[in-house]
Amino acid sequence: MSLPHAILTALLEKPSSGLELTRRFDRSIGYFWSSTHQQIYRELGKLEEAGRIRALPTATPARGQKKEYEVLPAGREELAAWVALPEDPRPVRDPLLLRMRAAAVVGASGMGAELRRHLALHERQLAEYREIEERDFTPAPTTDEGRLRYLVLRGGIDLETFWIGWLTRAIADLDG
Amino acid sequence: MSLPHAILTALLEKPSSGLELTRRFDRSIGYFWSSTHQQIYRELGKLEEAGRIRALPTATPARGQKKEYEVLPAGREELAAWVALPEDPRPVRDPLLLRMRAAAVVGASGMGAELRRHLALHERQLAEYREIEERDFTPAPTTDEGRLRYLVLRGGIDLETFWIGWLTRAIADLDG
DNA sequence: GGAACCATGTAAAAAGTTACATGATTTG
DNA sequence: CAAATCATGTAACTTTTTACATGGTTCC
């Protein structure tokens, strides 16, 4: 239920075309709510039909032609209402932890290499977050908006740090 | 693509009926791969049809009658093959981090209370994990199976610890 | 004019959620 | 025997994923 809200947020940050949104769902906003271009185009259509966003009149509405969207007041209200709504954390669904549990039953051959591979991936992601931190949040932000965005980034940093710590320990445990 | 494997793992740990599986998906295995009874029954049907599991002949196959399943060799092989397969971490999709990012744009009214609510939920979950740790993994397990299962539990513990740390910091940041 | 890429989509299938249905067993 | 609970399912819907389709623009 959150994809439309992710899109509204991204469009409020900056009016964009579908492809631009897709690119931002591969970095920025997509670090916390991932999506594909197919889902994004479909959802843009729904949001437009529902009167939450509109296509800027700059472009002709033909296939293959760029179409920019901006958020309408109804869209901003909808987003503000969603932000105010309580919502429980999602139950965890993690394939690696599940795989480890399965490995406890059928044997853990090859798990070591897989854990090291994941460790490298998480280290790369952490490095990316650190770059963003240095580029966008040094010195520390002073506005409310900046502080909130920094908190979100730190969520990503802490999450990757958790994975790196756990994986490192798991690798040591399996070897020793 | 992991639900059938979660079920195979659970059934290898202990042959069960659909409802027993459902209960275990509310604690144990479900801490890392959550599911509902509807999905579980549907998947049990598919797994049986595919020859990965079979119903124990103890019970009559009538509606409302308990039906116990056990894993067949083909199911164990399938699970072992899946464990050996590399698979990238899922892209993150977290509603709270997304909501925080939206709050940076439309204002963060009420976020403080919501963060405190989440903090309490994660503290409860951590306490539950700690109980399991004390009950099942003290003293430290010596078998490979035990050590792997303990690693999975520590994954849960570390994950909750991450949330508690981040939420605590976020609450302080918002107030200050 | 062909290749590469920009840009927007459609279609179908799989996975997950929500609401409801139904029979069996236990317990007051 | 009524209510609660155990136990297994069906149906409809939403969300997500995967594969494919199509037109426009740029650059060699």
Short mmCIF file of C-alpha atoms (C1' of nucleotides) in Angstrom, two decimals:
data_model
loop_
_atom_site.label_atom_id
_atom_site.label_comp_id
_atom_site.label_asym_id
_atom_site.label_seq_id
_atom_site.Cartn_x
_atom_site.Cartn_y
_atom_site.Cartn_z
CA MET A 1 0.00 0.00 0.00
CA SER A 2 2.97 2.34 0.05
CA LEU A 3 4.09 2.62 -3.56
CA PRO A 4 1.74 5.51 -4.40
CA HIS A 5 3.02 7.33 -1.33
CA ALA A 6 6.61 6.71 -2.31
CA ILE A 7 5.83 8.18 -5.72
CA LEU A 8 4.03 11.18 -4.25
CA THR A 9 7.01 11.83 -2.00
CA ALA A 10 9.45 11.58 -4.90
CA LEU A 11 7.31 13.89 -7.06
CA LEU A 12 7.02 16.44 -4.26
CA GLU A 13 10.77 16.42 -3.90
CA LYS A 14 10.95 17.09 -7.64
CA PRO A 15 8.41 16.83 -10.50
CA SER A 16 9.60 14.08 -12.85
CA SER A 17 8.80 11.82 -15.75
CA GLY A 18 8.31 8.09 -15.34
CA LEU A 19 11.84 7.28 -16.36
CA GLU A 20 13.32 9.89 -14.05
CA LEU A 21 11.29 8.40 -11.22
CA THR A 22 12.54 4.95 -12.15
CA ARG A 23 16.12 6.17 -11.92
CA ARG A 24 15.46 7.68 -8.50
CA PHE A 25 13.92 4.40 -7.39
CA ASP A 26 17.30 2.88 -8.19
CA ARG A 27 19.08 5.14 -5.70
CA SER A 28 17.60 7.78 -3.38
CA ILE A 29 14.01 6.89 -2.52
CA GLY A 30 14.39 3.35 -3.80
CA TYR A 31 16.85 2.54 -1.03
CA PHE A 32 13.85 2.40 1.28
CA TRP A 33 11.06 1.51 -1.09
CA SER A 34 12.21 -0.28 -4.21
CA SER A 35 10.18 -0.53 -7.40
CA THR A 36 10.38 -1.16 -11.14
CA HIS A 37 9.43 1.04 -14.07
CA GLN A 38 6.41 -1.13 -14.89
CA GLN A 39 4.92 -0.65 -11.47
CA ILE A 40 5.74 3.04 -11.54
CA TYR A 41 4.03 3.75 -14.87
CA ARG A 42 0.94 1.85 -13.82
CA GLU A 43 0.78 3.67 -10.51
CA LEU A 44 1.33 7.05 -12.21
CA GLY A 45 -1.71 6.28 -14.37
CA LYS A 46 -3.82 5.47 -11.32
CA LEU A 47 -2.65 8.54 -9.41
CA GLU A 48 -3.43 10.75 -12.37
CA GLU A 49 -6.88 9.26 -12.79
CA ALA A 50 -7.53 9.73 -9.08
CA GLY A 51 -6.65 13.43 -9.35
CA ARG A 52 -3.61 13.22 -7.06
CA ILE A 53 -1.10 14.23 -9.73
CA ARG A 54 -1.21 15.71 -13.21
CA ALA A 55 0.94 15.64 -16.29
CA LEU A 56 2.56 18.99 -17.00
CA PRO A 57 1.19 20.39 -20.26
CA THR A 58 4.70 20.81 -21.72
CA ALA A 59 4.74 17.46 -23.51
CA THR A 60 2.37 15.90 -26.02
CA PRO A 61 0.76 12.76 -24.64
CA ALA A 62 2.08 10.32 -27.24
CA ARG A 63 3.81 7.02 -26.75
CA GLY A 64 7.57 7.37 -26.53
CA GLN A 65 7.17 11.05 -25.56
CA LYS A 66 8.41 12.25 -22.19
CA LYS A 67 5.63 13.12 -19.77
CA GLU A 68 6.34 15.10 -16.58
CA TYR A 69 4.13 14.83 -13.53
CA GLU A 70 3.57 17.12 -10.58
CA VAL A 71 1.62 16.61 -7.37
CA LEU A 72 -1.77 18.29 -6.97
CA PRO A 73 -3.07 19.57 -3.60
CA ALA A 74 -5.21 16.43 -3.22
CA GLY A 75 -2.05 14.36 -3.56
CA ARG A 76 -0.22 16.32 -0.90
CA GLU A 77 -3.18 15.97 1.46
CA GLU A 78 -3.37 12.26 0.83
CA LEU A 79 0.34 11.91 1.63
CA ALA A 80 0.07 14.01 4.79
CA ALA A 81 -2.85 11.85 5.95
CA TRP A 82 -0.84 8.68 5.33
CA VAL A 83 2.15 10.02 7.25
CA ALA A 84 -0.07 10.65 10.27
CA LEU A 85 -1.47 7.09 10.19
CA PRO A 86 -0.02 4.51 12.58
CA GLU A 87 1.26 1.35 10.91
CA ASP A 88 2.95 -1.66 12.48
CA PRO A 89 6.35 -2.83 11.30
CA ARG A 90 6.18 -5.42 8.56
CA PRO A 91 6.84 -8.97 9.66
CA VAL A 92 10.36 -9.92 8.61
CA ARG A 93 10.79 -11.94 5.43
CA ASP A 94 14.46 -12.49 4.84
CA PRO A 95 15.63 -15.18 2.42
CA LEU A 96 19.17 -15.40 3.84
CA LEU A 97 18.09 -15.99 7.43
CA LEU A 98 15.54 -18.50 6.18
CA ARG A 99 18.18 -20.23 4.07
CA MET A 100 20.43 -20.45 7.10
CA ARG A 101 17.67 -22.09 9.04
CA ALA A 102 17.10 -24.55 6.21
CA ALA A 103 20.85 -25.18 6.17
CA ALA A 104 20.63 -26.22 9.80
CA VAL A 105 18.40 -29.10 8.64
CA VAL A 106 19.86 -30.15 5.28
CA GLY A 107 23.50 -29.12 5.73
CA ALA A 108 25.37 -25.88 5.18
CA SER A 109 27.54 -26.71 2.19
CA GLY A 110 28.49 -23.54 0.34
CA MET A 111 27.00 -21.17 2.90
CA GLY A 112 30.40 -19.69 3.74
CA ALA A 113 30.96 -18.37 0.24
CA GLU A 114 27.43 -17.02 0.08
CA LEU A 115 27.85 -15.18 3.38
CA ARG A 116 31.08 -13.61 2.15
CA ARG A 117 29.35 -12.55 -1.05
CA HIS A 118 26.56 -10.87 0.92
CA LEU A 119 29.12 -9.23 3.17
CA ALA A 120 30.78 -7.62 0.15
CA LEU A 121 27.41 -6.41 -1.17
CA HIS A 122 26.49 -4.82 2.15
CA GLU A 123 29.91 -3.22 2.45
CA ARG A 124 29.46 -1.65 -0.98
CA GLN A 125 26.01 -0.35 -0.01
CA LEU A 126 27.36 1.10 3.21
CA ALA A 127 30.14 2.86 1.30
CA GLU A 128 27.50 4.37 -1.01
CA TYR A 129 25.53 5.67 1.97
CA ARG A 130 28.70 7.11 3.48
CA GLU A 131 29.36 9.01 0.26
CA ILE A 132 25.88 10.48 0.34
CA GLU A 133 26.37 11.39 3.98
CA GLU A 134 29.55 13.25 3.18
CA ARG A 135 28.11 14.93 0.10
CA ASP A 136 24.67 15.94 1.40
CA PHE A 137 24.81 15.99 5.18
CA THR A 138 28.23 17.44 6.01
CA PRO A 139 28.04 19.76 7.84
CA ALA A 140 24.97 18.50 9.73
CA PRO A 141 21.67 19.83 8.35
CA THR A 142 19.87 22.59 10.22
CA THR A 143 16.36 22.53 8.72
CA ASP A 144 13.66 20.09 9.88
CA GLU A 145 13.53 18.62 6.41
CA GLY A 146 17.27 18.08 6.32
CA ARG A 147 17.34 16.48 9.75
CA LEU A 148 14.55 14.08 8.85
CA ARG A 149 16.25 13.08 5.62
CA TYR A 150 19.49 12.55 7.49
CA LEU A 151 17.69 10.30 9.97
CA VAL A 152 16.40 8.18 7.11
CA LEU A 153 19.91 7.88 5.67
CA ARG A 154 21.23 6.91 9.07
CA GLY A 155 18.59 4.20 9.15
CA GLY A 156 20.16 2.81 6.00
CA ILE A 157 23.65 3.15 7.43
CA ASP A 158 22.69 1.41 10.66
CA LEU A 159 20.90 -1.36 8.76
CA GLU A 160 23.94 -2.09 6.61
CA THR A 161 26.12 -1.93 9.71
CA PHE A 162 23.90 -4.53 11.34
CA TRP A 163 24.27 -6.86 8.35
CA ILE A 164 28.03 -6.42 8.17
CA GLY A 165 28.36 -7.17 11.88
CA TRP A 166 26.14 -10.21 11.77
CA LEU A 167 27.68 -11.63 8.59
CA THR A 168 31.20 -11.14 9.92
CA ARG A 169 30.33 -13.00 13.08
CA ALA A 170 28.50 -15.73 11.17
CA ILE A 171 31.46 -16.28 8.86
CA ALA A 172 33.81 -16.54 11.85
CA ASP A 173 31.40 -18.95 13.57
CA LEU A 174 31.09 -21.21 10.55
CA ASP A 175 34.85 -21.36 10.01
CA GLY A 176 35.83 -21.82 13.64
CA MET B 1 9.72 -17.90 -4.09
CA SER B 2 10.68 -18.92 -0.57
CA LEU B 3 7.43 -19.92 1.08
CA PRO B 4 7.57 -23.55 -0.08
CA HIS B 5 11.12 -23.75 1.25
CA ALA B 6 10.09 -22.27 4.56
CA ILE B 7 7.38 -24.93 4.79
CA LEU B 8 9.76 -27.74 3.85
CA THR B 9 12.18 -26.56 6.52
CA ALA B 10 9.44 -26.42 9.14
CA LEU B 11 8.16 -29.87 8.19
CA LEU B 12 11.65 -31.36 8.32
CA GLU B 13 12.10 -29.92 11.78
CA LYS B 14 8.84 -31.63 12.71
CA PRO B 15 5.98 -33.17 10.67
CA SER B 16 2.87 -31.09 11.25
CA SER B 17 -0.66 -30.28 10.21
CA GLY B 18 -1.57 -27.03 8.52
CA LEU B 19 -2.70 -25.41 11.74
CA GLU B 20 0.42 -26.46 13.62
CA LEU B 21 2.48 -24.97 10.80
CA THR B 22 0.45 -21.79 11.03
CA ARG B 23 1.21 -21.56 14.74
CA ARG B 24 4.91 -22.03 14.09
CA PHE B 25 4.74 -19.32 11.46
CA ASP B 26 3.57 -17.07 14.27
CA ARG B 27 6.73 -17.66 16.27
CA SER B 28 9.78 -19.75 15.38
CA ILE B 29 10.17 -19.95 11.61
CA GLY B 30 7.76 -17.09 11.01
CA TYR B 31 10.15 -14.64 12.68
CA PHE B 32 12.16 -14.80 9.48
CA TRP B 33 9.56 -15.76 6.92
CA SER B 34 6.02 -14.78 7.90
CA SER B 35 2.90 -16.23 6.37
CA THR B 36 -0.82 -16.80 6.92
CA HIS B 37 -2.83 -20.00 7.15
CA GLN B 38 -4.44 -19.40 3.78
CA GLN B 39 -1.12 -19.25 2.01
CA ILE B 40 0.15 -22.24 3.95
CA TYR B 41 -2.78 -24.50 3.05
CA ARG B 42 -2.54 -23.51 -0.59
CA GLU B 43 1.19 -24.21 -0.64
CA LEU B 44 0.78 -27.53 1.18
CA GLY B 45 -1.59 -28.59 -1.58
CA LYS B 46 0.91 -27.62 -4.27
CA LEU B 47 3.80 -29.33 -2.50
CA GLU B 48 1.78 -32.52 -2.09
CA GLU B 49 0.75 -32.51 -5.73
CA ALA B 50 4.39 -31.99 -6.75
CA GLY B 51 5.44 -35.02 -4.70
CA ARG B 52 7.61 -33.07 -2.26
CA ILE B 53 5.54 -33.94 0.81
CA ARG B 54 2.78 -36.40 1.67
CA ALA B 55 -0.07 -36.56 4.12
CA LEU B 56 0.47 -39.17 6.81
CA PRO B 57 -2.14 -41.91 6.47
CA THR B 58 -3.22 -41.54 10.10
CA ALA B 59 -6.07 -39.14 9.39
CA THR B 60 -9.03 -39.42 7.05
CA PRO B 61 -8.89 -36.75 4.34
CA ALA B 62 -12.14 -34.99 5.23
CA ARG B 63 -12.78 -31.31 5.73
CA GLY B 64 -12.30 -30.26 9.32
CA GLN B 65 -10.14 -33.33 9.96
CA LYS B 66 -6.54 -32.87 10.97
CA LYS B 67 -4.05 -33.80 8.27
CA GLU B 68 -0.35 -34.29 9.08
CA TYR B 69 2.34 -33.86 6.45
CA GLU B 70 5.89 -35.16 6.22
CA VAL B 71 8.66 -34.34 3.76
CA LEU B 72 9.50 -36.88 1.04
CA PRO B 73 13.08 -37.40 -0.26
CA ALA B 74 12.28 -35.24 -3.30
CA GLY B 75 11.34 -32.42 -0.95
CA ARG B 76 14.56 -32.69 1.01
CA GLU B 77 16.57 -32.66 -2.23
CA GLU B 78 14.68 -29.63 -3.48
CA LEU B 79 15.41 -27.80 -0.23
CA ALA B 80 19.11 -28.74 -0.29
CA ALA B 81 19.37 -27.48 -3.87
CA TRP B 82 17.73 -24.19 -2.88
CA VAL B 83 20.08 -23.72 0.06
CA ALA B 84 23.08 -24.08 -2.26
CA LEU B 85 21.74 -21.46 -4.68
CA PRO B 86 23.12 -17.90 -4.47
CA GLU B 87 20.49 -15.21 -4.04
CA ASP B 88 20.96 -11.48 -3.63
CA PRO B 89 19.55 -9.64 -0.62
CA ARG B 90 16.07 -8.26 -1.21
CA PRO B 91 15.90 -4.56 -1.85
CA VAL B 92 14.69 -2.82 1.29
CA ARG B 93 11.02 -1.92 1.51
CA ASP B 94 10.36 -0.34 4.86
CA PRO B 95 7.19 1.67 5.46
CA LEU B 96 8.54 3.54 8.49
CA LEU B 97 11.67 4.83 6.77
CA LEU B 98 9.56 5.76 3.77
CA ARG B 99 7.06 7.53 6.00
CA MET B 100 9.87 9.46 7.60
CA ARG B 101 11.07 10.56 4.20
CA ALA B 102 7.55 11.65 3.30
CA ALA B 103 7.39 13.49 6.63
CA ALA B 104 10.45 15.48 5.57
CA VAL B 105 8.30 16.88 2.74
CA VAL B 106 4.82 17.25 4.26
CA GLY B 107 5.73 17.75 7.93
CA ALA B 108 6.36 15.35 10.79
CA SER B 109 3.33 15.91 12.99
CA GLY B 110 2.72 12.88 15.17
CA MET B 111 5.88 11.05 14.13
CA GLY B 112 7.27 11.18 17.67
CA ALA B 113 4.46 9.10 19.12
CA GLU B 114 4.67 6.65 16.26
CA LEU B 115 8.41 6.20 16.75
CA ARG B 116 7.89 5.54 20.45
CA ARG B 117 5.21 2.99 19.62
CA HIS B 118 7.56 1.17 17.27
CA LEU B 119 10.31 1.32 19.86
CA ALA B 120 8.08 -0.49 22.35
CA LEU B 121 7.17 -3.14 19.76
CA HIS B 122 10.80 -3.82 18.93
CA GLU B 123 11.74 -3.95 22.60
CA ARG B 124 9.06 -6.58 23.16
CA GLN B 125 10.30 -8.61 20.21
CA LEU B 126 13.87 -8.41 21.47
CA ALA B 127 12.76 -9.61 24.91
CA GLU B 128 11.05 -12.58 23.23
CA TYR B 129 14.24 -13.46 21.36
CA ARG B 130 16.23 -13.17 24.59
CA GLU B 131 13.89 -15.64 26.27
CA ILE B 132 14.37 -18.12 23.43
CA GLU B 133 18.11 -17.60 23.68
CA GLU B 134 18.10 -18.40 27.37
CA ARG B 135 15.76 -21.35 26.98
CA ASP B 136 17.22 -23.02 23.89
CA PHE B 137 20.79 -21.81 23.51
CA THR B 138 22.17 -21.66 27.04
CA PRO B 139 24.67 -23.22 27.35
CA ALA B 140 25.94 -22.55 23.81
CA PRO B 141 25.00 -25.29 21.33
CA THR B 142 27.68 -27.77 20.25
CA THR B 143 26.16 -29.40 17.15
CA ASP B 144 26.34 -27.81 13.69
CA GLU B 145 22.57 -27.65 13.58
CA GLY B 146 22.40 -25.90 16.93
CA ARG B 147 25.06 -23.39 16.02
CA LEU B 148 23.32 -22.52 12.76
CA ARG B 149 19.99 -22.07 14.49
CA TYR B 150 21.63 -19.89 17.10
CA LEU B 151 23.14 -17.76 14.34
CA VAL B 152 19.69 -17.22 12.88
CA LEU B 153 18.35 -16.19 16.27
CA ARG B 154 21.23 -13.80 16.72
CA GLY B 155 20.30 -12.31 13.38
CA GLY B 156 16.90 -11.54 14.85
CA ILE B 157 18.45 -10.17 18.03
CA ASP B 158 20.84 -7.94 16.11
CA LEU B 159 18.07 -6.71 13.83
CA GLU B 160 15.87 -5.69 16.76
CA THR B 161 18.89 -4.10 18.41
CA PHE B 162 19.46 -2.04 15.28
CA TRP B 163 15.86 -0.80 15.31
CA ILE B 164 15.95 0.03 19.00
CA GLY B 165 19.18 1.98 18.56
CA TRP B 166 17.96 3.88 15.51
CA LEU B 167 14.53 4.64 16.97
CA THR B 168 16.03 5.85 20.25
CA ARG B 169 18.33 8.18 18.38
CA ALA B 170 15.56 9.36 16.07
CA ILE B 171 13.29 10.17 19.01
CA ALA B 172 16.04 12.14 20.71
CA ASP B 173 16.78 13.97 17.45
CA LEU B 174 13.15 14.92 16.87
CA ASP B 175 12.68 16.16 20.42
CA GLY B 176 15.96 18.03 20.62
"C1'" DG C 1 20.02 3.70 -42.23
"C1'" DG C 2 21.42 0.81 -38.25
"C1'" DA C 3 22.63 0.65 -33.36
"C1'" DA C 4 22.05 2.37 -29.03
"C1'" DC C 5 19.43 4.40 -25.95
"C1'" DC C 6 15.42 7.24 -24.31
"C1'" DA C 7 10.72 6.76 -22.94
"C1'" DT C 8 6.32 4.68 -22.14
"C1'" DG C 9 3.77 1.20 -21.88
"C1'" DT C 10 0.92 -4.09 -22.09
"C1'" DA C 11 0.28 -8.85 -20.64
"C1'" DA C 12 0.61 -12.63 -17.92
"C1'" DA C 13 1.96 -14.94 -13.98
"C1'" DA C 14 3.30 -15.37 -9.20
"C1'" DA C 15 3.00 -14.03 -4.47
"C1'" DG C 16 0.58 -12.08 -0.76
"C1'" DT C 17 -3.65 -10.21 1.68
"C1'" DT C 18 -8.41 -10.03 3.20
"C1'" DA C 19 -12.86 -11.77 3.75
"C1'" DC C 20 -15.63 -15.48 4.09
"C1'" DA C 21 -17.26 -20.65 4.41
"C1'" DT C 22 -17.67 -25.07 6.59
"C1'" DG C 23 -17.21 -29.23 9.17
"C1'" DA C 24 -15.40 -31.47 13.64
"C1'" DT C 25 -14.53 -31.51 18.51
"C1'" DT C 26 -14.63 -29.98 23.07
"C1'" DT C 27 -16.72 -27.85 27.11
"C1'" DG C 28 -20.11 -25.68 29.95
"C1'" DC D 1 -27.46 -28.43 22.79
"C1'" DA D 2 -25.10 -23.99 22.31
"C1'" DA D 3 -20.80 -21.68 22.16
"C1'" DA D 4 -16.13 -21.78 21.55
"C1'" DT D 5 -12.45 -23.43 19.31
"C1'" DC D 6 -10.01 -26.60 16.28
"C1'" DA D 7 -9.06 -27.38 11.55
"C1'" DT D 8 -9.19 -26.89 6.64
"C1'" DG D 9 -10.25 -24.65 3.07
"C1'" DT D 10 -12.41 -21.05 -1.23
"C1'" DA D 11 -12.79 -16.68 -3.49
"C1'" DA D 12 -11.68 -12.25 -4.66
"C1'" DC D 13 -8.48 -8.89 -4.77
"C1'" DT D 14 -4.06 -6.38 -4.58
"C1'" DT D 15 0.73 -6.20 -5.17
"C1'" DT D 16 4.91 -7.56 -7.25
"C1'" DT D 17 7.66 -9.76 -10.80
"C1'" DT D 18 8.95 -11.12 -15.42
"C1'" DA D 19 8.74 -10.90 -20.17
"C1'" DC D 20 7.67 -8.52 -24.03
"C1'" DA D 21 6.10 -4.42 -27.25
"C1'" DT D 22 6.52 0.07 -29.43
"C1'" DG D 23 7.72 4.59 -30.78
"C1'" DG D 24 11.20 8.51 -30.64
"C1'" DT D 25 15.88 10.48 -30.74
"C1'" DT D 26 20.75 10.62 -31.26
"C1'" DC D 27 25.04 9.45 -33.20
"C1'" DC D 28 28.08 7.05 -36.20
#
